């Protein structure tokens, strides 16, 4: 039952507001009603008509909606303005400050039972937790968002579902992340819920897990769909994120110039929108492009710029990823000691449940550095640790490469049988990338 339908609630509210204003029942009633009617209404023994409530609201000096709902007339509008400010704060990279803003908004929205505002605030808190690397908290916020939106169509729940998938992905749970994203894509496409923004967000988000699982064909197809959907989207930040994700597939295909062009489009959009964290991610990906192209001085410059921007904004997990990329460039430039120190700093901030893929990449590179100094025992230890992390995450493409490194190391040490086991493990993951962990591809969008 709503407040409007509950005579007792309305009666108490009228009595409280009248007392706060120092009015008598006669003053509130005249000229249209009697003091006795007001007394009966305040006691909850009569259901007031809309006409009577509008008269009472006018005498009390408040809006009709505030009288019947108990909410200040401008509350919803004011909360939405503050939500916009919190979103701007988060977009600028100030995740901790944005989290405080969202938490205050959530408390007010819960007090006044504004479910739509609660959902936006919870989603914002989840995004803040992702930025600061608090993956379990992020998952809980996204789950609460989905619960708050349980009765709305799927497209409206997609940002929360995508957030939950990303939190699993960053924790190294690739298969489950892909399952969540593919299930949503399949439902949207099969049911005819063609929402370009929702589809674009899902396709852009699934590219990373696909790449890490070695499912390059699916990643490329997701990138094609994302590019086709981009002109239909009304969200420039989403289009910018898509360009950054698509760059990964272009890089994997050796199309460096196209990847750089895609990143340039994303960077320009981010600058226009003043999305500092995403702009830092563009510097990161451009650094990766330069590294793949052998332009190591430019790669180092871009990656250091990204690391500085992300560290200043305390984006812990993203900073760790960039640091591993930077360490690889430093190693290739002959500065292995500096690279190793950076990698050990990265590992001190991560765990198997928080940044498994980044940890594995750090151990892999530390193993290579140890091999360079002929410390085969340390190299093997790092490779084995990386292998364990990647197997747990299901990162098939990286697993195959790591098994080759470990097999070569063991073979050079005369441990032929152990080397063959490592090679077989790698071949098992390389035989048909993605097919051992992924089911049928989701239905395609009606483009």
XYZ file of C-alpha atoms in Angstrom:
447
model
C 0.000 0.000 0.000
C 1.359 3.440 -0.924
C 1.304 6.415 1.442
C -1.476 7.892 -0.694
C -3.683 4.900 0.108
C -2.907 4.762 3.821
C -5.161 7.107 5.874
C -3.156 6.587 9.082
C 0.147 7.622 7.454
C -1.427 10.642 5.766
C -3.150 11.629 9.008
C 0.068 11.525 11.032
C 1.873 13.537 8.367
C -0.803 16.232 8.288
C -0.792 16.469 12.086
C 3.020 16.749 12.217
C 3.226 19.389 9.497
C 0.377 21.409 11.046
C 2.071 21.341 14.464
C 5.424 22.380 12.951
C 3.730 25.447 11.454
C 1.776 26.345 14.589
C -1.611 26.067 12.898
C -4.860 25.052 14.575
C -7.195 22.521 13.015
C -9.618 25.382 12.283
C -6.921 27.405 10.494
C -5.985 24.381 8.395
C -9.611 23.558 7.581
C -11.092 26.922 6.653
C -12.751 27.963 4.492
C -13.597 24.714 2.682
C -13.651 22.192 5.555
C -14.470 21.956 9.272
C -12.090 21.424 12.228
C -13.925 18.160 12.911
C -13.025 16.876 9.431
C -9.348 17.686 10.030
C -9.495 15.938 13.413
C -11.002 12.817 11.816
C -8.407 12.897 9.006
C -5.482 13.257 11.431
C -6.793 10.279 13.417
C -6.644 8.156 10.249
C -10.380 7.450 10.246
C -11.094 8.908 6.818
C -9.437 8.618 3.406
C -9.077 12.178 2.136
C -9.987 13.061 -1.425
C -7.425 14.550 -3.792
C -9.313 17.840 -3.582
C -9.042 17.881 0.226
C -5.349 17.004 0.155
C -4.608 19.755 -2.348
C -6.408 22.256 -0.099
C -4.445 21.075 2.956
C -1.132 21.134 1.044
C -1.802 24.721 -0.028
C -2.603 25.780 3.559
C 0.581 24.053 4.780
C 2.636 25.754 2.073
C 3.982 22.546 0.506
C 3.527 20.697 -2.775
C 0.735 18.142 -3.096
C 3.273 15.413 -3.967
C 5.266 16.102 -0.805
C 2.133 15.764 1.310
C 1.043 12.433 -0.164
C 4.524 10.858 -0.443
C 6.432 12.470 2.406
C 9.229 13.431 0.013
C 10.300 17.028 -0.629
C 9.046 18.122 -4.033
C 12.529 18.664 -5.484
C 14.157 15.680 -3.798
C 14.297 13.369 -6.822
C 15.629 16.161 -9.060
C 18.233 17.214 -6.491
C 19.398 13.624 -6.048
C 19.783 13.195 -9.802
C 21.850 16.369 -10.022
C 24.108 15.016 -7.282
C 24.297 11.653 -9.067
C 25.569 13.477 -12.142
C 28.210 15.184 -10.015
C 29.281 11.838 -8.506
C 29.553 10.367 -12.010
C 31.716 13.306 -13.062
C 33.938 12.795 -9.997
C 34.399 9.113 -10.839
C 35.041 9.913 -14.499
C 37.866 12.257 -13.444
C 39.504 9.352 -11.603
C 38.640 10.359 -8.022
C 37.144 6.972 -7.121
C 37.330 7.330 -3.323
C 35.685 10.758 -3.346
C 33.023 9.514 -5.754
C 32.332 6.537 -3.462
C 31.602 8.928 -0.574
C 29.190 10.872 -2.782
C 27.429 7.725 -3.956
C 27.171 6.361 -0.392
C 25.439 9.548 0.792
C 23.052 9.439 -2.155
C 22.265 5.776 -1.523
C 21.366 6.450 2.113
C 18.970 9.265 1.144
C 17.410 7.253 -1.663
C 16.818 4.334 0.718
C 15.237 6.657 3.321
C 12.772 7.931 0.723
C 12.349 4.594 -1.106
C 13.519 5.970 -4.463
C 14.429 2.644 -6.065
C 15.691 4.069 -9.371
C 18.112 6.412 -7.573
C 19.228 3.552 -5.299
C 20.099 1.476 -8.359
C 22.203 4.237 -9.936
C 24.027 4.886 -6.641
C 24.753 1.163 -6.152
C 26.039 0.903 -9.710
C 28.316 3.890 -9.066
C 29.644 2.320 -5.866
C 30.392 -0.856 -7.819
C 32.318 1.098 -10.457
C 34.268 2.894 -7.702
C 35.177 -0.439 -6.107
C 36.370 -1.750 -9.481
C 38.622 1.292 -9.872
C 40.165 0.811 -6.427
C 40.544 -2.967 -6.866
C 38.017 -4.013 -4.193
C 36.571 -6.800 -6.297
C 34.422 -8.554 -3.690
C 32.798 -5.264 -2.679
C 32.260 -4.431 -6.357
C 30.510 -7.766 -6.955
C 28.179 -7.170 -4.001
C 27.248 -3.677 -5.183
C 26.513 -4.932 -8.695
C 24.413 -7.814 -7.347
C 22.404 -5.369 -5.221
C 21.904 -3.202 -8.306
C 20.526 -6.174 -10.243
C 18.199 -7.001 -7.330
C 16.930 -3.403 -7.242
C 16.210 -3.617 -10.994
C 14.811 -7.150 -10.946
C 11.473 -6.069 -12.435
C 12.836 -3.944 -15.306
C 13.780 -5.176 -18.813
C 17.223 -6.703 -19.352
C 18.781 -3.701 -21.191
C 18.441 -1.598 -18.037
C 20.218 -4.308 -16.005
C 23.104 -4.721 -18.452
C 25.488 -2.152 -16.829
C 25.203 -3.964 -13.482
C 25.564 -7.401 -15.078
C 28.586 -6.188 -17.050
C 30.110 -4.796 -13.840
C 29.689 -8.142 -12.099
C 31.298 -9.916 -15.061
C 34.259 -7.511 -15.049
C 34.806 -8.061 -11.317
C 34.998 -11.820 -11.949
C 37.285 -11.231 -14.940
C 39.712 -9.093 -12.920
C 39.744 -11.779 -10.225
C 40.891 -14.286 -12.848
C 37.524 -16.070 -13.256
C 37.486 -15.823 -17.052
C 35.039 -18.621 -17.823
C 32.366 -17.277 -15.508
C 32.833 -13.722 -16.789
C 32.349 -14.937 -20.369
C 29.316 -17.001 -19.302
C 27.626 -13.933 -17.793
C 28.320 -11.719 -20.807
C 27.411 -14.340 -23.426
C 24.184 -15.269 -21.621
C 23.070 -11.630 -21.653
C 24.019 -11.239 -25.314
C 22.140 -14.381 -26.229
C 19.010 -13.281 -24.367
C 19.074 -9.784 -25.871
C 19.586 -10.993 -29.432
C 17.126 -13.912 -29.319
C 14.360 -11.901 -27.655
C 14.618 -8.994 -30.085
C 15.635 -6.539 -27.337
C 17.881 -4.627 -29.724
C 19.299 -1.945 -27.456
C 22.477 -0.589 -29.154
C 24.008 0.791 -25.931
C 23.431 -2.455 -24.008
C 24.785 -4.620 -26.835
C 27.783 -2.355 -27.383
C 28.667 -2.455 -23.681
C 28.500 -6.265 -23.618
C 30.482 -6.807 -26.830
C 33.182 -4.326 -25.766
C 33.445 -6.012 -22.357
C 33.712 -9.591 -23.625
C 36.720 -8.871 -25.887
C 39.255 -8.896 -23.025
C 38.192 -12.265 -21.541
C 38.032 -13.809 -25.024
C 41.588 -12.643 -25.780
C 42.944 -13.972 -22.493
C 41.244 -17.328 -23.056
C 42.798 -17.626 -26.500
C 39.401 -17.356 -28.226
C 40.714 -14.891 -30.794
C 38.049 -15.648 -33.407
C 35.273 -14.784 -30.991
C 37.130 -11.670 -29.867
C 37.440 -10.514 -33.473
C 33.746 -11.158 -34.122
C 32.763 -9.268 -30.951
C 34.925 -6.362 -32.138
C 33.173 -6.360 -35.529
C 29.751 -6.266 -33.879
C 30.874 -3.484 -31.531
C 32.123 -1.356 -34.423
C 28.863 -1.920 -36.312
C 26.806 -0.901 -33.254
C 28.859 2.204 -32.403
C 27.083 4.593 -34.839
C 23.745 3.673 -33.223
C 24.907 4.488 -29.684
C 24.099 7.775 -28.005
C 26.785 7.335 -25.323
C 30.185 8.782 -26.365
C 31.954 7.319 -23.307
C 30.716 3.877 -24.289
C 31.891 4.356 -27.878
C 35.318 5.418 -26.578
C 35.563 2.313 -24.383
C 34.600 0.196 -27.384
C 37.408 1.675 -29.506
C 39.905 0.801 -26.778
C 38.667 -2.792 -26.568
C 38.602 -3.239 -30.350
C 42.245 -2.117 -30.484
C 43.160 -5.358 -28.678
C 41.800 -7.514 -31.484
C 43.494 -5.381 -34.131
C 46.793 -5.787 -32.291
C 46.343 -9.554 -32.137
C 45.913 -9.580 -35.918
C 49.034 -7.455 -36.423
C 47.023 -4.459 -37.684
C 49.035 -1.923 -35.671
C 48.151 1.192 -37.670
C 44.424 0.473 -37.374
C 44.798 -0.245 -33.660
C 46.562 3.058 -33.129
C 43.845 4.874 -35.104
C 41.153 3.249 -32.949
C 42.965 4.313 -29.784
C 43.357 7.849 -31.114
C 39.570 8.055 -31.582
C 39.037 6.800 -28.042
C 41.561 9.255 -26.585
C 39.912 12.201 -28.324
C 36.508 11.214 -26.953
C 37.944 10.779 -23.453
C 39.608 14.196 -23.586
C 36.324 15.770 -24.646
C 34.517 14.029 -21.789
C 37.366 14.615 -19.279
C 37.430 10.921 -18.358
C 40.872 10.827 -16.792
C 41.032 7.137 -15.889
C 39.924 6.055 -19.346
C 42.376 8.494 -20.919
C 45.116 6.850 -18.861
C 43.996 3.506 -20.264
C 44.419 4.912 -23.765
C 48.017 5.906 -22.985
C 48.459 2.349 -21.715
C 47.153 0.725 -24.880
C 49.140 3.082 -27.120
C 52.227 2.121 -25.143
C 51.373 -1.493 -25.861
C 51.036 -0.695 -29.582
C 54.472 0.943 -29.628
C 55.980 -1.993 -27.722
C 54.576 -4.488 -30.230
C 56.019 -2.388 -33.030
C 59.476 -2.280 -31.415
C 59.349 1.466 -30.662
C 60.449 0.972 -27.069
C 61.293 4.577 -26.192
C 57.806 5.738 -27.185
C 56.278 2.704 -25.442
C 58.062 3.549 -22.191
C 56.913 7.178 -22.378
C 53.244 6.238 -22.929
C 53.234 3.545 -20.238
C 54.879 5.830 -17.681
C 52.260 8.476 -18.457
C 49.493 5.918 -17.924
C 51.049 4.634 -14.701
C 51.420 8.150 -13.296
C 47.796 9.010 -14.076
C 46.406 5.750 -12.680
C 48.582 5.747 -9.550
C 47.523 9.322 -8.764
C 43.913 8.161 -8.914
C 44.599 4.992 -6.868
C 43.299 2.701 -9.606
C 45.186 -0.206 -8.067
C 44.485 -3.110 -10.412
C 44.863 -1.064 -13.580
C 48.121 0.385 -12.242
C 49.417 -3.154 -11.707
C 48.590 -4.143 -15.281
C 50.397 -1.113 -16.679
C 53.380 -1.725 -14.416
C 53.791 -5.252 -15.838
C 53.701 -3.869 -19.397
C 56.249 -1.193 -18.450
C 58.515 -3.791 -16.843
C 58.485 -5.797 -20.085
C 59.584 -2.712 -22.032
C 62.324 -1.943 -19.492
C 63.588 -5.542 -19.740
C 63.682 -5.331 -23.524
C 65.656 -2.098 -23.222
C 68.306 -3.868 -21.099
C 67.179 -2.492 -17.719
C 66.264 -5.812 -16.149
C 67.066 -4.863 -12.550
C 64.676 -1.925 -12.771
C 62.054 -4.192 -14.357
C 62.431 -6.839 -11.621
C 62.046 -4.251 -8.855
C 58.868 -2.967 -10.476
C 57.464 -6.495 -10.799
C 58.138 -7.338 -7.153
C 56.242 -4.179 -6.165
C 53.342 -5.335 -8.327
C 53.247 -8.787 -6.722
C 53.154 -7.303 -3.230
C 49.819 -5.652 -4.080
C 48.149 -8.672 -5.718
C 46.828 -12.107 -4.774
C 45.410 -15.129 -6.669
C 41.889 -13.800 -5.948
C 42.743 -10.239 -6.922
C 44.590 -9.790 -10.186
C 45.493 -13.400 -11.018
C 46.332 -12.628 -14.654
C 48.556 -9.678 -13.700
C 50.348 -11.828 -11.112
C 50.911 -14.542 -13.698
C 52.324 -12.016 -16.167
C 54.665 -10.663 -13.486
C 55.922 -14.164 -12.576
C 56.391 -15.030 -16.258
C 58.572 -11.979 -16.841
C 60.517 -12.553 -13.619
C 61.165 -16.097 -14.877
C 62.562 -14.748 -18.153
C 64.774 -12.278 -16.264
C 66.017 -15.106 -14.015
C 66.828 -17.209 -17.091
C 68.867 -14.332 -18.502
C 71.065 -14.465 -15.364
C 71.213 -18.306 -15.540
C 69.275 -18.671 -12.268
C 67.319 -21.668 -13.549
C 65.894 -22.598 -10.136
C 64.285 -19.158 -9.679
C 63.109 -19.159 -13.312
C 61.368 -22.508 -12.893
C 59.750 -21.361 -9.654
C 58.322 -18.262 -11.328
C 57.100 -20.207 -14.380
C 55.355 -22.802 -12.210
C 53.639 -20.086 -10.160
C 52.482 -18.367 -13.334
C 51.249 -21.697 -14.748
C 49.152 -22.372 -11.644
C 47.540 -18.920 -11.820
C 46.767 -19.191 -15.538
C 45.330 -22.711 -15.276
C 43.017 -21.521 -12.527
C 41.896 -18.571 -14.669
C 41.584 -20.569 -17.912
C 43.781 -18.152 -19.888
C 44.482 -20.597 -22.713
C 46.522 -18.318 -24.987
C 48.972 -17.295 -22.271
C 49.144 -20.862 -20.947
C 50.423 -22.230 -24.245
C 53.230 -19.671 -24.392
C 54.194 -20.249 -20.767
C 54.314 -24.028 -21.237
C 56.746 -23.487 -24.115
C 59.004 -21.352 -21.889
C 58.878 -23.894 -19.068
C 59.427 -26.825 -21.442
C 62.465 -25.149 -23.019
C 63.936 -24.468 -19.583
C 63.437 -28.051 -18.435
C 64.841 -29.477 -21.679
C 67.999 -27.387 -21.408
C 68.423 -28.740 -17.871
C 68.283 -32.317 -19.132
C 64.800 -33.058 -17.695
C 63.331 -34.334 -20.932
C 60.241 -36.127 -19.567
C 59.190 -33.093 -17.506
C 59.769 -30.902 -20.560
C 57.553 -33.144 -22.698
C 54.794 -32.918 -20.076
C 54.999 -29.132 -20.194
C 54.881 -29.109 -24.004
C 51.883 -31.473 -24.018
C 50.057 -29.203 -21.582
C 50.725 -26.240 -23.846
C 49.638 -28.099 -26.981
C 46.404 -29.119 -25.266
C 45.533 -25.481 -24.747
C 46.654 -24.404 -28.225
C 44.937 -27.158 -30.255
C 41.658 -25.306 -30.686
C 41.695 -21.979 -28.856
C 38.538 -21.388 -26.897
C 36.749 -24.574 -27.880
C 37.598 -26.446 -24.693
C 36.107 -23.803 -22.408
C 33.396 -22.126 -24.439
C 30.054 -23.453 -25.593
C 28.138 -22.337 -28.699
C 28.590 -18.669 -29.588
C 25.714 -16.372 -28.526
C 23.068 -15.373 -31.052
C 24.139 -12.562 -33.354
C 22.556 -9.091 -33.234
C 20.122 -8.139 -36.038
C 22.462 -5.566 -37.583
